[in-house]
JSON list of C-alpha atoms and ligand atoms in Angstrom, two decimals:
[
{"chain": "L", "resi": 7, "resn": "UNK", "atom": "CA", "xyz": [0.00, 0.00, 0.00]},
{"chain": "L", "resi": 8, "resn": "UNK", "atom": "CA", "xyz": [1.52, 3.38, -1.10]},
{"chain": "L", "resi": 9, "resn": "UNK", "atom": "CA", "xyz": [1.81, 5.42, 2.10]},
{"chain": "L", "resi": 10, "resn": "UNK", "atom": "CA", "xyz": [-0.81, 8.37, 1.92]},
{"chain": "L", "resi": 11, "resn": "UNK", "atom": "CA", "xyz": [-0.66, 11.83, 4.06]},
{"chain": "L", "resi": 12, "resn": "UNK", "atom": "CA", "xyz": [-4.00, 11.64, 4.82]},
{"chain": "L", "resi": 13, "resn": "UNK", "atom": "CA", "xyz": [-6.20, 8.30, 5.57]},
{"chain": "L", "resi": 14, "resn": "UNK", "atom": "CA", "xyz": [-7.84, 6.62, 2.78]},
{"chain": "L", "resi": 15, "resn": "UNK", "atom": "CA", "xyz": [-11.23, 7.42, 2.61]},
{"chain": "L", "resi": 16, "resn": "UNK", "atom": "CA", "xyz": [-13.03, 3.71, 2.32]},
{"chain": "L", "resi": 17, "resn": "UNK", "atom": "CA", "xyz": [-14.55, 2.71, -0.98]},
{"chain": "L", "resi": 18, "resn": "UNK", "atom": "CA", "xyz": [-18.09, 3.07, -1.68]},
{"chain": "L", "resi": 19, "resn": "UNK", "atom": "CA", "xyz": [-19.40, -0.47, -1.98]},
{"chain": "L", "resi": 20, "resn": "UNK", "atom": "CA", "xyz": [-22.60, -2.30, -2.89]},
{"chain": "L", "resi": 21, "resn": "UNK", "atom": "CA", "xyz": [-24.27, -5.85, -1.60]},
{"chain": "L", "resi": 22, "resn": "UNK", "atom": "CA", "xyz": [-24.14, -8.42, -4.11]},
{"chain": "L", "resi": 23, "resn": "UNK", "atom": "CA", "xyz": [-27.02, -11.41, -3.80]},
{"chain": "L", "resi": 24, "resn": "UNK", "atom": "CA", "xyz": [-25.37, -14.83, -2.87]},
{"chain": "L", "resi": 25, "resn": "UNK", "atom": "CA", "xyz": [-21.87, -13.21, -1.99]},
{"chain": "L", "resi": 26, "resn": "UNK", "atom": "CA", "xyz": [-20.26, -11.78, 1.25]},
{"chain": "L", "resi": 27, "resn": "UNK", "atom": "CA", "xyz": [-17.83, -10.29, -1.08]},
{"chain": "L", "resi": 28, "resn": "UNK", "atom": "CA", "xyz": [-18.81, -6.40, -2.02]},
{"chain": "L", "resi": 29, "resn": "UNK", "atom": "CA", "xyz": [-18.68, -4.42, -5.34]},
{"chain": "L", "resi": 30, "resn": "UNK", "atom": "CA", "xyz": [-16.75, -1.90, -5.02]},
{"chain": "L", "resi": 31, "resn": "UNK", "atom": "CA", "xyz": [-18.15, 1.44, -6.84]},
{"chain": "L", "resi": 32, "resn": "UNK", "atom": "CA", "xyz": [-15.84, 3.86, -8.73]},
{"chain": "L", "resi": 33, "resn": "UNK", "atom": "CA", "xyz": [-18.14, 6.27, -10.90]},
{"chain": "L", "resi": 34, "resn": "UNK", "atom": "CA", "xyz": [-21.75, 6.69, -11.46]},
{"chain": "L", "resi": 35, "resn": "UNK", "atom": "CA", "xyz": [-23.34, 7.51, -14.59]},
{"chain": "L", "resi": 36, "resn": "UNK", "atom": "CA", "xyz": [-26.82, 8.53, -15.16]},
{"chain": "L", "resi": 37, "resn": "UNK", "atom": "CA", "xyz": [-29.04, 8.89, -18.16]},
{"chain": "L", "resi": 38, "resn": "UNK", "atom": "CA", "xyz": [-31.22, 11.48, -18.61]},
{"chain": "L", "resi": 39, "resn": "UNK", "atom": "CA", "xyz": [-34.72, 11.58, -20.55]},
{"chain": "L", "resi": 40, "resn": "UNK", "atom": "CA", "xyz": [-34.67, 7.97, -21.55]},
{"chain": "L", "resi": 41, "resn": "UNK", "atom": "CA", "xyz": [-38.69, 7.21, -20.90]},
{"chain": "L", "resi": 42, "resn": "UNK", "atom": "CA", "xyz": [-40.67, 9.17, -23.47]},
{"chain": "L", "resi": 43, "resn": "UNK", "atom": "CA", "xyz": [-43.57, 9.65, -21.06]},
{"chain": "L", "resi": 44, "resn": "UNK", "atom": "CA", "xyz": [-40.98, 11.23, -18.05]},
{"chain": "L", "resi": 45, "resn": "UNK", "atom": "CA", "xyz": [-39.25, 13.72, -20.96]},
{"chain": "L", "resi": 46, "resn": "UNK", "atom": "CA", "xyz": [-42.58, 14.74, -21.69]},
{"chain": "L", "resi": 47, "resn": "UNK", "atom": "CA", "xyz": [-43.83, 15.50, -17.85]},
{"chain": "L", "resi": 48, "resn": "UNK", "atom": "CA", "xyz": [-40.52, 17.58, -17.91]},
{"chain": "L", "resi": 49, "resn": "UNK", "atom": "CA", "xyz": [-41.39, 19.85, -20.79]},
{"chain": "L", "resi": 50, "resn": "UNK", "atom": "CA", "xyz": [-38.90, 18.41, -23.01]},
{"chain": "L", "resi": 51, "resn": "UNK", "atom": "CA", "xyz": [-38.66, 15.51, -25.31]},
{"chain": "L", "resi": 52, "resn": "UNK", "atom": "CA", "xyz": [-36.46, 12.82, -26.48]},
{"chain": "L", "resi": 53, "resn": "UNK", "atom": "CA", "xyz": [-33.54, 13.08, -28.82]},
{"chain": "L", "resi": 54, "resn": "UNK", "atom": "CA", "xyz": [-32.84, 9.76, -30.11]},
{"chain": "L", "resi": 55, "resn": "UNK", "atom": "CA", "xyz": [-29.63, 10.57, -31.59]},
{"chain": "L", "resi": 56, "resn": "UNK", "atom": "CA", "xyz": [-28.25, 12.65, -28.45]},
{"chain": "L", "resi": 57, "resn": "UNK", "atom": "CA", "xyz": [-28.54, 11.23, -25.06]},
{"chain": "L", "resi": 58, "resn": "UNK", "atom": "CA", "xyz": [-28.11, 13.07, -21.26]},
{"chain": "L", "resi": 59, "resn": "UNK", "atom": "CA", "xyz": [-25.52, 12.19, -19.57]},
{"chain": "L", "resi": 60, "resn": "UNK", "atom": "CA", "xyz": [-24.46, 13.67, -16.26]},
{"chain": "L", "resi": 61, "resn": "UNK", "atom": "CA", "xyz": [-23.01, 11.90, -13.21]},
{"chain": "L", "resi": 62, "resn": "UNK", "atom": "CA", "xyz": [-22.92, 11.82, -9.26]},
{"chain": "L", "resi": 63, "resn": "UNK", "atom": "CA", "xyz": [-20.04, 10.89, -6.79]},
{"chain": "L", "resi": 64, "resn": "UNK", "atom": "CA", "xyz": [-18.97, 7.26, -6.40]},
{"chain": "L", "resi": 65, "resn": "UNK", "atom": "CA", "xyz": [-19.73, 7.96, -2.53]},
{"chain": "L", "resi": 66, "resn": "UNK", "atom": "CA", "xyz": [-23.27, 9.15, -2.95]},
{"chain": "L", "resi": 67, "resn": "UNK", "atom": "CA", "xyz": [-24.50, 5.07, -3.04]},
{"chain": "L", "resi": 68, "resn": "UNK", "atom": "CA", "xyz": [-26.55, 4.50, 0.12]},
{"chain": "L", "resi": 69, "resn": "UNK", "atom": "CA", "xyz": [-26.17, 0.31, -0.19]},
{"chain": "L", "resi": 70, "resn": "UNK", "atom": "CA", "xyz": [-29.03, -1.11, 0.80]},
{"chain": "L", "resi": 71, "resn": "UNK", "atom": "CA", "xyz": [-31.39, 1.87, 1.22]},
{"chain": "L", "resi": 72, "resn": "UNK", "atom": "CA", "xyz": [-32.06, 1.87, 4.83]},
{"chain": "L", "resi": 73, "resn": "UNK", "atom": "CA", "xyz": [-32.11, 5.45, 6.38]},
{"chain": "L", "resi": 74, "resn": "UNK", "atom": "CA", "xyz": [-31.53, 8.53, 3.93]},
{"chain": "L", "resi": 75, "resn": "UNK", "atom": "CA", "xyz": [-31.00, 11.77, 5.01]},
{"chain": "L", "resi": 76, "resn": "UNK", "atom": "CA", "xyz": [-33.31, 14.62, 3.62]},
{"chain": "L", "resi": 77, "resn": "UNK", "atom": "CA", "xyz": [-30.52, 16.66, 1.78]},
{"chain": "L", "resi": 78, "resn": "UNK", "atom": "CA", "xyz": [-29.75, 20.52, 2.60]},
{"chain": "L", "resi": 79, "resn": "UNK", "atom": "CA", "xyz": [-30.26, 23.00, 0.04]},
{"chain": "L", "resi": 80, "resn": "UNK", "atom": "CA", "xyz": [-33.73, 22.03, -1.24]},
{"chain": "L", "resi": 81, "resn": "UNK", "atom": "CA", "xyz": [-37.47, 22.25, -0.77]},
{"chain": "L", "resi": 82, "resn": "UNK", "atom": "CA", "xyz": [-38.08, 19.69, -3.21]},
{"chain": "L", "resi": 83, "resn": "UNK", "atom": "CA", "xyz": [-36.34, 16.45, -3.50]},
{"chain": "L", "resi": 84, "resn": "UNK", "atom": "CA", "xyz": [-38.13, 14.20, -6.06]},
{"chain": "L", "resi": 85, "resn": "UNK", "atom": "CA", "xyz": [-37.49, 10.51, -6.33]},
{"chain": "L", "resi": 86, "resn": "UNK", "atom": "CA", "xyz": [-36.41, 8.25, -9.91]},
{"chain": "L", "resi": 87, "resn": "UNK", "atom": "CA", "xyz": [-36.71, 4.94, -9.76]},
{"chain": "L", "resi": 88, "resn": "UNK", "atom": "CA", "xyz": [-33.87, 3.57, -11.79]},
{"chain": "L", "resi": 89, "resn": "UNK", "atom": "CA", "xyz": [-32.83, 0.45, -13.43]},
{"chain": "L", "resi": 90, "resn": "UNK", "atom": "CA", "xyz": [-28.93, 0.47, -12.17]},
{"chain": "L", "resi": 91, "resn": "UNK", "atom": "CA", "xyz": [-26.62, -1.76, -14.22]},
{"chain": "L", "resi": 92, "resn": "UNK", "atom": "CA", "xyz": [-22.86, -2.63, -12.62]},
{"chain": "L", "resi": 93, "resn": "UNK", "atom": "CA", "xyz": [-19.94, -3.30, -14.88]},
{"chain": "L", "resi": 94, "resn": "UNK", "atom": "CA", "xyz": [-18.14, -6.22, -13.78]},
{"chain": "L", "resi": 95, "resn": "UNK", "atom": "CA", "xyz": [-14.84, -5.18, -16.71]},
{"chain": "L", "resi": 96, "resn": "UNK", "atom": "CA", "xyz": [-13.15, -2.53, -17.93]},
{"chain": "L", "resi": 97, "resn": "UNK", "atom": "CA", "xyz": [-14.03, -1.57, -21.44]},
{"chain": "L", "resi": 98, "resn": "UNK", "atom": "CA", "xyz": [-10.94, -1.55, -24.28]},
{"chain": "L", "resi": 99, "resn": "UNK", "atom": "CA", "xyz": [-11.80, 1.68, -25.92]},
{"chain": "L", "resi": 100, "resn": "UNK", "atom": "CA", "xyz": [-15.08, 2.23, -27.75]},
{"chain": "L", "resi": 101, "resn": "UNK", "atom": "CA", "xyz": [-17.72, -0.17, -26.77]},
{"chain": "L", "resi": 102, "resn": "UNK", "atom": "CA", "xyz": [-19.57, -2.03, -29.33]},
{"chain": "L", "resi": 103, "resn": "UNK", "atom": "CA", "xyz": [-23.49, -2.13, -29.09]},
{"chain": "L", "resi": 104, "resn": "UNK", "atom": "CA", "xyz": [-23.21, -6.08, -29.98]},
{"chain": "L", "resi": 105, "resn": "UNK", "atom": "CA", "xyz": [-20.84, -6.95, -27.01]},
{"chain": "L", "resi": 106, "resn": "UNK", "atom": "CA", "xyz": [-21.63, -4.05, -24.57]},
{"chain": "L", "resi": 107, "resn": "UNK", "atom": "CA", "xyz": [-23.22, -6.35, -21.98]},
{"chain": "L", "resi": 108, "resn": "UNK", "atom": "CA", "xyz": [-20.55, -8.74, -21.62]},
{"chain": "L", "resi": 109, "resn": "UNK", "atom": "CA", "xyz": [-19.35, -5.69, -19.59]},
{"chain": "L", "resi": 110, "resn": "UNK", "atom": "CA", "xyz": [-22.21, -5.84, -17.29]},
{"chain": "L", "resi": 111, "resn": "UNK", "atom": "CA", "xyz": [-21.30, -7.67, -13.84]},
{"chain": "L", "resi": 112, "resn": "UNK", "atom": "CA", "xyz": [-25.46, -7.13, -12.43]},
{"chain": "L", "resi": 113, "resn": "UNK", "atom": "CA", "xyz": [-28.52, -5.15, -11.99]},
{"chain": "L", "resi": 114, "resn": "UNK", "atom": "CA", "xyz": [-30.17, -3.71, -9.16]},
{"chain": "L", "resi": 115, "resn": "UNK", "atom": "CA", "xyz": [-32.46, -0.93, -8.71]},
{"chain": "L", "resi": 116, "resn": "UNK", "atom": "CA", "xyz": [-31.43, 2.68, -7.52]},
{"chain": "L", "resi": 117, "resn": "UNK", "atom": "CA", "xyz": [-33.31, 6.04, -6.59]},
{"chain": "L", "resi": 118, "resn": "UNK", "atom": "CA", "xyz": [-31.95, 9.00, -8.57]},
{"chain": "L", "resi": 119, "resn": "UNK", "atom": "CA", "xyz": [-32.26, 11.24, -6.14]},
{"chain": "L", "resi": 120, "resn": "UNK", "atom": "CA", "xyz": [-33.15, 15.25, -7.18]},
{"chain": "L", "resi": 121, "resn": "UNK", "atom": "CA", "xyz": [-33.02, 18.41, -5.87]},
{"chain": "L", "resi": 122, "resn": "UNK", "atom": "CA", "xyz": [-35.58, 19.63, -8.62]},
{"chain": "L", "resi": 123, "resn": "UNK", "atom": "CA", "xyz": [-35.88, 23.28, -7.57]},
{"chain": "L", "resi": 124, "resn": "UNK", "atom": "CA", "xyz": [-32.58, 23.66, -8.17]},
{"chain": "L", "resi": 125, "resn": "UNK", "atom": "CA", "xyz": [-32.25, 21.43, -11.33]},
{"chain": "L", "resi": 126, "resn": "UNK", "atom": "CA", "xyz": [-34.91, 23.99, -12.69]},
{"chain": "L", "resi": 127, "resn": "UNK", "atom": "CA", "xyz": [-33.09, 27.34, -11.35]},
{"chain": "L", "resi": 128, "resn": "UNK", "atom": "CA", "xyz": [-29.66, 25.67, -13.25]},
{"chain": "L", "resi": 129, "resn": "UNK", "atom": "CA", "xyz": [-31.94, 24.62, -16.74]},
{"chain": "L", "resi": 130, "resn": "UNK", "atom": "CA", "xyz": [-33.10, 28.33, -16.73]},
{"chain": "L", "resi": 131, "resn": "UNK", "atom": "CA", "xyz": [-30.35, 29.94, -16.68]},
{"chain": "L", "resi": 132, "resn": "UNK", "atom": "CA", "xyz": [-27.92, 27.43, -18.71]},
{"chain": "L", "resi": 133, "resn": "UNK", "atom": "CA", "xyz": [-26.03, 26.17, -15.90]},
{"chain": "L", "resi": 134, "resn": "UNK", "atom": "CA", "xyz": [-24.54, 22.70, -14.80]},
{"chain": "L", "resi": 135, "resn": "UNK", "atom": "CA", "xyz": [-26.59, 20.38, -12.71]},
{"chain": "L", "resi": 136, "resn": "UNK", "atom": "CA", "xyz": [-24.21, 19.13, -10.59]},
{"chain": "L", "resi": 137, "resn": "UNK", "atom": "CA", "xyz": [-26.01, 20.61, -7.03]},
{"chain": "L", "resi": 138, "resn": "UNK", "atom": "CA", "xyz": [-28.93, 19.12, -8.31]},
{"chain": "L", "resi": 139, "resn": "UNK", "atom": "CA", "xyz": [-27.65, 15.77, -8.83]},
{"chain": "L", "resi": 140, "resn": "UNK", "atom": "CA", "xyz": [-24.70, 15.05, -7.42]},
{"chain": "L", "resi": 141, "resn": "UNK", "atom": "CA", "xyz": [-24.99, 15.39, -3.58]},
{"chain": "L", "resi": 142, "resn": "UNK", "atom": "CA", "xyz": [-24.24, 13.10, -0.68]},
{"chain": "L", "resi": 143, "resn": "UNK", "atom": "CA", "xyz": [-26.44, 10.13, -0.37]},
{"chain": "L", "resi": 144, "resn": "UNK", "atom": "CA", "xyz": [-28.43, 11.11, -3.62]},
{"chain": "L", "resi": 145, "resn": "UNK", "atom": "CA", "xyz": [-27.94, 7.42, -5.00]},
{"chain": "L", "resi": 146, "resn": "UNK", "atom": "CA", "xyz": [-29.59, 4.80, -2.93]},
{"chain": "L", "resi": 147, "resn": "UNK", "atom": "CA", "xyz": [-29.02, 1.74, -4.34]},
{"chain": "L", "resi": 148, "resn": "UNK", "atom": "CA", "xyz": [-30.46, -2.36, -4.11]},
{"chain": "L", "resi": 149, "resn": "UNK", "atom": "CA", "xyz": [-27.47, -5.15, -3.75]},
{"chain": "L", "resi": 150, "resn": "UNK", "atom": "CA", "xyz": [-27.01, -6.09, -7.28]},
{"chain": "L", "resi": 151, "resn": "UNK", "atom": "CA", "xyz": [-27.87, -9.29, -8.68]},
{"chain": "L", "resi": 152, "resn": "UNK", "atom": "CA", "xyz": [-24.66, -10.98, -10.97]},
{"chain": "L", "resi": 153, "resn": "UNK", "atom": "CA", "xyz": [-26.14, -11.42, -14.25]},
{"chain": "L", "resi": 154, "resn": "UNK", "atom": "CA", "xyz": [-26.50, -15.44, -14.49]},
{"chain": "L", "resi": 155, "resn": "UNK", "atom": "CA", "xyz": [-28.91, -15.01, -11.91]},
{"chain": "L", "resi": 156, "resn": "UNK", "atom": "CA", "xyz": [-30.91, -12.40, -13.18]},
{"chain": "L", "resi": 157, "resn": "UNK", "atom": "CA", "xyz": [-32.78, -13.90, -16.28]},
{"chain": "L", "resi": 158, "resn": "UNK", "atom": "CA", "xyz": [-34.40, -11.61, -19.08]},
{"chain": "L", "resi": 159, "resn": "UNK", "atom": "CA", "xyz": [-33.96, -8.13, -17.16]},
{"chain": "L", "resi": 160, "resn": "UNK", "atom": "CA", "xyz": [-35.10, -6.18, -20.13]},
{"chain": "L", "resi": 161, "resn": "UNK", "atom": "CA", "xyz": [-38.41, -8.01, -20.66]},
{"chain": "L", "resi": 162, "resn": "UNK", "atom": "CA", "xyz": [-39.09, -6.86, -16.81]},
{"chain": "L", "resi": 163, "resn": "UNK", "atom": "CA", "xyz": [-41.24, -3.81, -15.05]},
{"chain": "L", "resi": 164, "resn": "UNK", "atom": "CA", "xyz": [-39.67, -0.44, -13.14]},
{"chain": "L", "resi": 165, "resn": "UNK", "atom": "CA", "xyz": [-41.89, 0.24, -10.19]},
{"chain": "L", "resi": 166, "resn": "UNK", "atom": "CA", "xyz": [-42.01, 2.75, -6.98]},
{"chain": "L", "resi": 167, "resn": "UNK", "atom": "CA", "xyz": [-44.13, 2.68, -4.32]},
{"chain": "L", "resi": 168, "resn": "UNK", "atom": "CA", "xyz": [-43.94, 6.03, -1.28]},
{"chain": "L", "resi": 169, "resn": "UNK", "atom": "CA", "xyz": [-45.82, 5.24, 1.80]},
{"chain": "L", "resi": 170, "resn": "UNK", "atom": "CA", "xyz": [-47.70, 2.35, -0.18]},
{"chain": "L", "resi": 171, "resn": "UNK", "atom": "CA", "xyz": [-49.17, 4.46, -2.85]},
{"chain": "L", "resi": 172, "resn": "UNK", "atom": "CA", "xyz": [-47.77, 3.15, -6.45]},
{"chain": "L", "resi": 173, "resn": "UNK", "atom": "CA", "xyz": [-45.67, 6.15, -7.72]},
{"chain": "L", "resi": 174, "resn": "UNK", "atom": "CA", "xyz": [-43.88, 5.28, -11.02]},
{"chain": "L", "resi": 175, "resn": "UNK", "atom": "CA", "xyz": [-44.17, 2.06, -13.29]},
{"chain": "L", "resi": 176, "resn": "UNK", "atom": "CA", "xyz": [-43.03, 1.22, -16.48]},
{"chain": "L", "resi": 177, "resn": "UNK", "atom": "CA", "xyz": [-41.54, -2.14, -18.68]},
{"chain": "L", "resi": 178, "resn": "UNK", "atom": "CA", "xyz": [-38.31, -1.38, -18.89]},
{"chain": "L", "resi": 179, "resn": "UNK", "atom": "CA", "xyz": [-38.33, -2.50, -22.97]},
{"chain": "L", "resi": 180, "resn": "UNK", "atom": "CA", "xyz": [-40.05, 1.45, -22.90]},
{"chain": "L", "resi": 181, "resn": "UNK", "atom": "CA", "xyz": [-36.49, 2.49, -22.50]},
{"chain": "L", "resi": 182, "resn": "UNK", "atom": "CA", "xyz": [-35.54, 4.99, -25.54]},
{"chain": "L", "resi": 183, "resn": "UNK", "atom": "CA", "xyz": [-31.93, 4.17, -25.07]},
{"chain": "L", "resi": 184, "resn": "UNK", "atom": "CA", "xyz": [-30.99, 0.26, -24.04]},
{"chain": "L", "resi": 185, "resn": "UNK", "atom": "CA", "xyz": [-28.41, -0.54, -21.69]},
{"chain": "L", "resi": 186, "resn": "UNK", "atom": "CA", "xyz": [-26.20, -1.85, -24.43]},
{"chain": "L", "resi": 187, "resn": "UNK", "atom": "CA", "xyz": [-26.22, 1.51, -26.23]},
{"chain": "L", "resi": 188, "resn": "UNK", "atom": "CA", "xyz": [-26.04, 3.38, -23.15]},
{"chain": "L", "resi": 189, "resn": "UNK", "atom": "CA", "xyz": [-22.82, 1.43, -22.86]},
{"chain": "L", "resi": 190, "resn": "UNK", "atom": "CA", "xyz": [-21.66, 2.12, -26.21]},
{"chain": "L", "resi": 191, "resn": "UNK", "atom": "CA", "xyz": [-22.67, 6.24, -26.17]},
{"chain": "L", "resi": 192, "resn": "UNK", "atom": "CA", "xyz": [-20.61, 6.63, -22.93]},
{"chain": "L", "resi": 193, "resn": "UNK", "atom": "CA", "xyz": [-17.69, 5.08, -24.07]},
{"chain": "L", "resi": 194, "resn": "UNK", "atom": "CA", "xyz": [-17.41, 7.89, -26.93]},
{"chain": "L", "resi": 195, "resn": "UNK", "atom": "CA", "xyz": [-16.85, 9.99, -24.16]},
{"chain": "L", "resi": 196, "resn": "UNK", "atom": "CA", "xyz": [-15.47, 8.00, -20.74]},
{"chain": "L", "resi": 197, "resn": "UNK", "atom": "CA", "xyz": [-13.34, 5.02, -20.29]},
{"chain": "L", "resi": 198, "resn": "UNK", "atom": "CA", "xyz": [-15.72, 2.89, -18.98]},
{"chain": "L", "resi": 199, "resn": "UNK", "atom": "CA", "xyz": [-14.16, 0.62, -16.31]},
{"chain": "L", "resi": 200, "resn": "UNK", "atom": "CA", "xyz": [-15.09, -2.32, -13.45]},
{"chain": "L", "resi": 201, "resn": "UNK", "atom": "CA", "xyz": [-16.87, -0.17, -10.33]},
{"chain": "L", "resi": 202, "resn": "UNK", "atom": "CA", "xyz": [-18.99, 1.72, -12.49]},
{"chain": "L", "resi": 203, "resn": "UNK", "atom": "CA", "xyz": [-22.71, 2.12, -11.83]},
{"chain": "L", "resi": 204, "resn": "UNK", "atom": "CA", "xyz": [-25.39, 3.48, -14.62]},
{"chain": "L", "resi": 205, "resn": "UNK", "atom": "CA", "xyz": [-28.32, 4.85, -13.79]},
{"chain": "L", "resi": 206, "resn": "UNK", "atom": "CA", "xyz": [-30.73, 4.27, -16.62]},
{"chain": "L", "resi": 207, "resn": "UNK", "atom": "CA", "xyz": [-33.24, 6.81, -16.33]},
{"chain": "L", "resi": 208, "resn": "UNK", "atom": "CA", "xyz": [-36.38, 7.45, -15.07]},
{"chain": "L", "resi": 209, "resn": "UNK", "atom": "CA", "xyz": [-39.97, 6.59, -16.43]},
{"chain": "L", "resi": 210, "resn": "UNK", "atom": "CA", "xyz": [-42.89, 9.51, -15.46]},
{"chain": "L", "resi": 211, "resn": "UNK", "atom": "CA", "xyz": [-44.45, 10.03, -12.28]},
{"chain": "L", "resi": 212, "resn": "UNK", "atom": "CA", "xyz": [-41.63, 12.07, -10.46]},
{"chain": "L", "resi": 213, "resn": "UNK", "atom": "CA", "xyz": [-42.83, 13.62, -7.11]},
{"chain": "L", "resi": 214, "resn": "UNK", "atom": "CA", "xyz": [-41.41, 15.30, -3.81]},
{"chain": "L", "resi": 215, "resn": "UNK", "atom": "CA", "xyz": [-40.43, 13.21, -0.81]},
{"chain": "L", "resi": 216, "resn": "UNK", "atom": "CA", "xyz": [-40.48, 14.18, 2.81]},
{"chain": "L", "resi": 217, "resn": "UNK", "atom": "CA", "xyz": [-38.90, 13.64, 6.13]},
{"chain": "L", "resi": 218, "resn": "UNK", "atom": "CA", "xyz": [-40.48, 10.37, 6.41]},
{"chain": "L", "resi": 219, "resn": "UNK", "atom": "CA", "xyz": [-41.56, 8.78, 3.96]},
{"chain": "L", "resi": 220, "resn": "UNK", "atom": "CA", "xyz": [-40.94, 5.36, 3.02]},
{"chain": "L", "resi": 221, "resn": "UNK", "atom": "CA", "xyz": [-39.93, 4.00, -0.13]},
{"chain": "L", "resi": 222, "resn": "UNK", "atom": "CA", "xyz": [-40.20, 0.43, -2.13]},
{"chain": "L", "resi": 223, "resn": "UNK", "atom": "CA", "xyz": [-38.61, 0.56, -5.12]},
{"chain": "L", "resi": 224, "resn": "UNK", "atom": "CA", "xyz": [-38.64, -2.45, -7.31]},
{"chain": "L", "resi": 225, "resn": "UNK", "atom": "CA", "xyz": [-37.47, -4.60, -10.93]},
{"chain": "L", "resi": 226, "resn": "UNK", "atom": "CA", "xyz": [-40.50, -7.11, -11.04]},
{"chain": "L", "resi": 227, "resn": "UNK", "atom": "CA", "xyz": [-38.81, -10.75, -10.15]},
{"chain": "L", "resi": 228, "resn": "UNK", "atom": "CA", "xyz": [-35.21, -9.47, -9.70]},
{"chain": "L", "resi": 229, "resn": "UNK", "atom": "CA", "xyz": [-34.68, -7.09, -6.52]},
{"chain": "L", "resi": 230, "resn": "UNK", "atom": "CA", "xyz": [-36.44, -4.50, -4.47]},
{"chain": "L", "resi": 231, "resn": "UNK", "atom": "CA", "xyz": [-34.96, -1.40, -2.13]},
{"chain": "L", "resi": 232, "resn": "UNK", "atom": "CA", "xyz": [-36.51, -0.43, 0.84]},
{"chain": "L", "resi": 233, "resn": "UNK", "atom": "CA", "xyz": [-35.98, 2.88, 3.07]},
{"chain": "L", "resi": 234, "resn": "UNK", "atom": "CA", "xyz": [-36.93, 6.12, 4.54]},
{"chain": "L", "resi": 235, "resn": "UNK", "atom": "CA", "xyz": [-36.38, 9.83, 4.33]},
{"chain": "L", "resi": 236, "resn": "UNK", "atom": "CA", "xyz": [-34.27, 10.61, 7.53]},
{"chain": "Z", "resi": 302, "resn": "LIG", "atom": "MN1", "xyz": [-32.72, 10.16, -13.43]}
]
């Protein structure tokens, strides 16, 4: 171990179904407008050629759900339910669509958690998103389940429940972008390596959470997420 002047922070890590071994998390990408029906509630639409990218901290994964902390710096945080895929190796260059998911170590399912009043002051004026994303414990995220175990993903349903009442739901096939082009559009731009989480965006029915409220988010038949608003 190369000596270091300061402690090493520990890695972020995830549960993994089957294993006491962790995955350890280096980046996290998300996708933007990737259901038609959530671009629309936004006021914009999809551009199939050009997809949104932006990304949060490795360290803003709270594994397992559990308790999460109502963030500072907002009066409205809004939940997206996520499909969240893992990559298991490091990609060599520019990913093909064809062979993107032998990449893919698991799924889970992940909250992409917003501060959406100030998303919409940084959209109006032109301005990065990064408060509005990428804050601590804005990525609470299921234990992933390795890919031999999780069966036809894609043919599955996206679902959140808050306090019982059935949020957001969608088949994941209504994804505009699929995880293997996800794969292949980030790599134009990012070395895509093992320890990286992608958020694959959010079908409609975004709301506000509060101090609180409980959550159930779910991938019909492959793994659910449980927790609270601290
Ligand atoms: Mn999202």
């Amino acid at each position: 171990m190369i000596p270091t002047v300061i402690a090493l922070p520990p890695p972020p890590t995830l549960s993994v179904r089957g294993s006491a071994a962790r995955f350890p998390v280096r980046r996290i990408y998300c996708v933007g407008r990737n259901f038609a029906d959530h671009a629309k509630e936004m006021g914009a639409s999809v551009d199939r050629g050009n997809p949104v990218f932006f990304m949060k901290p490795g360290d803003a994964v709270v594994a397992d759900g559990g308790a999460v902390p109502y963030p500072p710096g907002t009066r409205d945080l809004h939940h997206e339910v996520e499909l969240v895929v893992a990559l298991g190796r490091d990609a060599d260059g520019l990913v093909d669509v064809a062979t993107a998911l032998d990449l893919v170590y698991g799924y889970g399912v992940g909250l992409d958690l917003t501060r959406r009043d100030l998303q919409a002051a940084a959209k109006a004026k032109g301005l990065p998103w990064d408060t509005a994303k990428g804050f601590d414990h804005s990525a609470p995220t299921s234990e992933l389940v390795p890919v031999a175990e999780a069966g036809d993903v894609f043919a599955r349903r996206l679902w959140l429940q808050v306090n019982g009442e059935l949020r957001q739901q969608s088949p994941l096939q209504e994804m505009v972008f699929s995880v293997a082009e996800v794969l292949h559009e980030l790599s134009k731009l990012y070395a895509l390596k093992a320890g990286d989480l992608v958020f694959m965006g959010t079908p409609a029915g975004v709301a506000a959470l509060s101090p609180g409220d409980r959550f159930l988010a779910g991938v019909d038949g492959l793994v659910e997420l449980s927790g609270h608003i601290a």
